[in-house]
Amino acid sequence: MLLHAEVRRRWLWTAGAAVGAYALLTAAVEVPWGPLMARDAVISAAAHQFALENPVWRQAMTAITRTGDTVVLVAVLVFTLGFLLRRRLFAQLAFVCAAVAASAALRLTVHALVARPRPEDMLSSGAGWSYPSGHTSHFATAALLLLLLAWPLTRARWQRIGLVAVVGGWALLVGASRVALVVHWPSDVLGGWLVALASVPFIAVTHALYLNHSRR
């Protein structure tokens, strides 16, 4: 996957900003920083009450959050890798594998070090520590990868707007559903989005530079 120099700079700035924000947020969670903890508690309490008072909302959020389950994402990943392999798109295949690995490593390392407990009044199932959100980071990573792979195939402006709206919007909804069901604190979800924004652009730039160098 080749990227122009200006695009590479933008992606590198995005990755750098996300890494910085992720580091600051992680420090605030680890300390823990009082204002952040208080805001998390207020939002989670409001989400819990709203979900209990509105069963239809709760059912909708449950349906959305299930699209980010591991079994769904693994199936999508296997299909994508199989498609790229069959088309002999080995560069894209390597990029997807590297980005998924980088995102998982960035999340799991902090996940184990911070070891943040989940909210007590969860309205859906959740296992393991809370920060950062696995559902959020996994789906956001998948969304960014899909955008990068599908972007060259779209020509019309409306197609690209639709692609960003559908894929990006769904990634935001999956993260929001984790807060709505009180499975994660709001800052857990923010951390999950930052994981994707840090790992995928960085791997994209690194991969593009490698391809440019290998073709000289």
Coordinates of C-alpha atoms in Angstrom, one line a residue:
M1 CA 0.0 0.0 0.0
L2 CA 1.6 3.2 -1.2
L3 CA 1.0 6.6 0.4
H4 CA 2.0 10.0 -0.9
A5 CA 4.5 12.0 1.3
E6 CA 1.8 14.5 2.4
V7 CA -0.6 11.6 3.4
R8 CA 2.2 9.9 5.3
R9 CA 2.9 13.1 7.3
R10 CA -0.7 13.4 8.2
W11 CA -1.0 9.8 9.3
L12 CA 2.3 10.2 11.3
W13 CA 1.0 13.3 13.0
T14 CA -2.3 11.5 13.8
A15 CA -0.4 8.5 15.3
G16 CA 1.8 10.8 17.3
A17 CA -1.1 12.8 18.7
A18 CA -3.0 9.6 19.5
V19 CA 0.1 8.1 21.3
G20 CA 0.5 11.3 23.4
A21 CA -3.2 11.4 24.3
Y22 CA -3.2 7.7 25.1
A23 CA -0.2 8.2 27.4
L24 CA -1.8 11.1 29.3
L25 CA -5.2 9.3 29.6
T26 CA -3.5 6.2 30.9
A27 CA -1.6 8.2 33.5
A28 CA -4.8 9.8 34.6
V29 CA -6.5 6.4 35.0
E30 CA -3.5 4.9 36.7
V31 CA -3.0 7.7 39.3
P32 CA -6.1 7.9 39.5
W33 CA -7.0 11.5 38.6
G34 CA -10.0 12.6 40.6
P35 CA -11.9 14.8 38.0
L36 CA -11.7 12.0 35.4
M37 CA -12.9 9.3 37.9
A38 CA -15.8 11.6 39.0
R39 CA -16.8 12.3 35.4
D40 CA -16.7 8.5 34.6
A41 CA -18.9 7.8 37.6
V42 CA -21.5 10.5 36.7
I43 CA -21.8 9.4 33.1
S44 CA -22.0 5.7 34.0
A45 CA -24.7 6.3 36.6
A46 CA -26.7 8.3 34.1
A47 CA -26.3 5.6 31.5
H48 CA -27.3 2.9 33.9
Q49 CA -30.5 4.7 34.9
F50 CA -31.4 5.6 31.3
A51 CA -30.9 1.9 30.1
L52 CA -33.1 0.6 32.9
E53 CA -35.9 3.1 32.2
N54 CA -35.8 2.5 28.4
P55 CA -35.7 -1.3 27.6
V56 CA -35.8 -0.6 23.8
W57 CA -32.7 1.5 24.1
R58 CA -31.0 -1.2 26.1
Q59 CA -31.9 -3.9 23.5
A60 CA -30.6 -1.7 20.7
M61 CA -27.3 -1.1 22.5
T62 CA -27.0 -4.8 23.2
A63 CA -27.5 -5.7 19.5
I64 CA -24.9 -3.1 18.5
T65 CA -22.3 -4.2 21.1
R66 CA -22.6 -7.8 19.9
T67 CA -21.3 -6.8 16.5
G68 CA -18.0 -6.0 18.2
D69 CA -17.7 -9.5 19.8
T70 CA -14.5 -11.4 19.3
V71 CA -16.2 -14.1 17.2
V72 CA -17.6 -11.6 14.8
L73 CA -14.3 -9.7 14.3
V74 CA -12.3 -12.9 14.0
A75 CA -14.7 -14.1 11.2
V76 CA -14.3 -10.7 9.4
L77 CA -10.5 -10.9 9.8
V78 CA -10.3 -14.4 8.5
F79 CA -12.5 -13.5 5.5
T80 CA -10.4 -10.4 4.8
L81 CA -7.1 -12.3 5.0
G82 CA -8.5 -15.1 2.8
F83 CA -9.7 -12.6 0.2
L84 CA -6.3 -10.8 0.1
L85 CA -4.5 -14.1 -0.1
R86 CA -6.6 -15.4 -2.9
R87 CA -6.1 -12.1 -4.9
R88 CA -2.4 -12.4 -4.1
L89 CA -2.4 -8.9 -2.5
F90 CA 0.5 -9.8 -0.2
A91 CA 1.4 -6.2 0.7
Q92 CA -2.1 -5.5 1.9
L93 CA -2.1 -8.8 3.7
A94 CA 1.1 -8.0 5.6
F95 CA -0.2 -4.6 6.4
V96 CA -3.5 -5.9 8.0
C97 CA -1.6 -8.5 10.0
A98 CA 0.9 -6.0 11.3
A99 CA -1.8 -3.4 12.2
V100 CA -3.9 -6.0 14.0
A101 CA -0.8 -7.2 16.0
A102 CA 0.3 -3.7 16.9
S103 CA -3.2 -2.7 18.1
A104 CA -3.5 -5.8 20.2
A105 CA -0.1 -5.4 21.7
L106 CA -0.7 -1.7 22.6
R107 CA -4.0 -2.5 24.2
L108 CA -3.0 -5.7 26.1
T109 CA 0.2 -4.2 27.5
V110 CA -1.6 -1.3 29.1
H111 CA -4.6 -3.5 29.9
A112 CA -2.4 -5.7 32.1
L113 CA -0.3 -2.9 33.6
V114 CA -3.3 -0.7 34.7
A115 CA -5.6 -3.5 35.7
R116 CA -8.6 -1.3 36.2
P117 CA -11.8 -2.9 37.6
R118 CA -15.0 -2.7 35.6
P119 CA -18.1 -0.8 36.7
E120 CA -20.1 -2.8 39.3
D121 CA -23.6 -2.4 37.8
M122 CA -22.9 -3.9 34.3
L123 CA -25.9 -4.5 32.1
S124 CA -24.1 -6.9 29.8
S125 CA -21.4 -9.5 30.1
G126 CA -17.8 -8.5 30.3
A127 CA -14.6 -10.3 31.2
G128 CA -11.1 -9.1 32.2
W129 CA -9.9 -5.6 33.2
S130 CA -11.7 -2.5 32.0
Y131 CA -9.1 -0.2 30.5
P132 CA -8.8 0.2 27.6
S133 CA -12.0 -1.2 26.0
G134 CA -11.3 -4.3 23.9
H135 CA -14.5 -4.1 21.9
T136 CA -13.8 -0.5 21.1
S137 CA -10.2 -0.9 20.1
H138 CA -10.8 -4.0 18.1
F139 CA -13.7 -2.6 16.1
A140 CA -12.1 0.8 15.6
T141 CA -9.0 -0.9 14.3
A142 CA -11.1 -3.0 11.9
A143 CA -12.9 0.2 10.8
L144 CA -9.7 2.0 10.0
L145 CA -8.3 -1.0 8.1
L146 CA -11.4 -1.2 6.1
L147 CA -11.3 2.5 5.3
L148 CA -7.7 2.2 4.1
L149 CA -8.3 -0.9 2.0
A150 CA -11.5 0.3 0.5
W151 CA -10.6 3.9 -0.1
P152 CA -8.7 3.3 -3.4
L153 CA -11.7 1.4 -4.7
T154 CA -14.0 4.5 -4.3
R155 CA -13.9 7.2 -6.9
A156 CA -16.9 9.4 -6.3
R157 CA -17.0 11.8 -3.4
W158 CA -20.4 10.5 -2.2
Q159 CA -18.9 7.0 -2.1
R160 CA -16.1 8.1 0.2
I161 CA -18.4 10.1 2.4
G162 CA -20.7 7.1 2.7
L163 CA -17.8 4.8 3.5
V164 CA -16.6 7.0 6.3
A165 CA -20.1 7.6 7.6
V166 CA -21.0 3.9 7.7
V167 CA -17.7 2.4 8.9
G168 CA -16.7 5.3 11.2
G169 CA -20.2 5.7 12.6
W170 CA -20.5 2.1 13.4
A171 CA -17.2 2.1 15.2
L172 CA -18.4 5.0 17.3
L173 CA -21.7 3.2 18.1
V174 CA -19.9 0.1 19.3
G175 CA -17.8 2.2 21.7
A176 CA -20.8 4.1 22.9
S177 CA -22.7 0.9 23.5
R178 CA -20.1 -0.2 26.0
V179 CA -20.8 2.9 28.0
A180 CA -24.5 2.7 27.5
L181 CA -24.5 -0.9 29.0
V182 CA -22.1 0.2 31.8
V183 CA -19.6 -2.5 30.7
H184 CA -16.9 0.1 30.5
W185 CA -16.1 3.5 31.9
P186 CA -16.2 6.3 29.3
S187 CA -12.5 6.8 29.6
D188 CA -12.0 3.1 28.7
V189 CA -13.8 3.7 25.4
L190 CA -11.8 6.8 24.7
G191 CA -8.6 4.7 25.3
G192 CA -9.8 2.1 22.9
W193 CA -10.3 4.6 20.2
L194 CA -6.9 6.1 20.8
V195 CA -5.3 2.6 20.5
A196 CA -6.7 2.3 17.0
L197 CA -5.7 5.8 16.0
A198 CA -2.2 5.3 17.3
S199 CA -1.5 1.8 15.9
V200 CA -3.1 1.7 12.4
P201 CA -1.7 5.1 11.1
F202 CA 1.8 4.2 12.4
I203 CA 1.8 0.8 10.8
A204 CA 0.4 2.4 7.5
V205 CA 3.3 4.9 7.4
T206 CA 5.9 2.3 8.3
H207 CA 4.5 -0.2 5.7
A208 CA 4.4 2.5 3.0
L209 CA 8.0 3.6 3.7
Y210 CA 9.1 -0.1 3.5
L211 CA 7.4 -0.5 0.1
N212 CA 8.9 2.7 -1.2
H213 CA 12.4 1.6 -0.1
S214 CA 12.0 -2.0 -1.5
R215 CA 11.0 -0.7 -4.9
R216 CA 14.0 1.5 -5.4

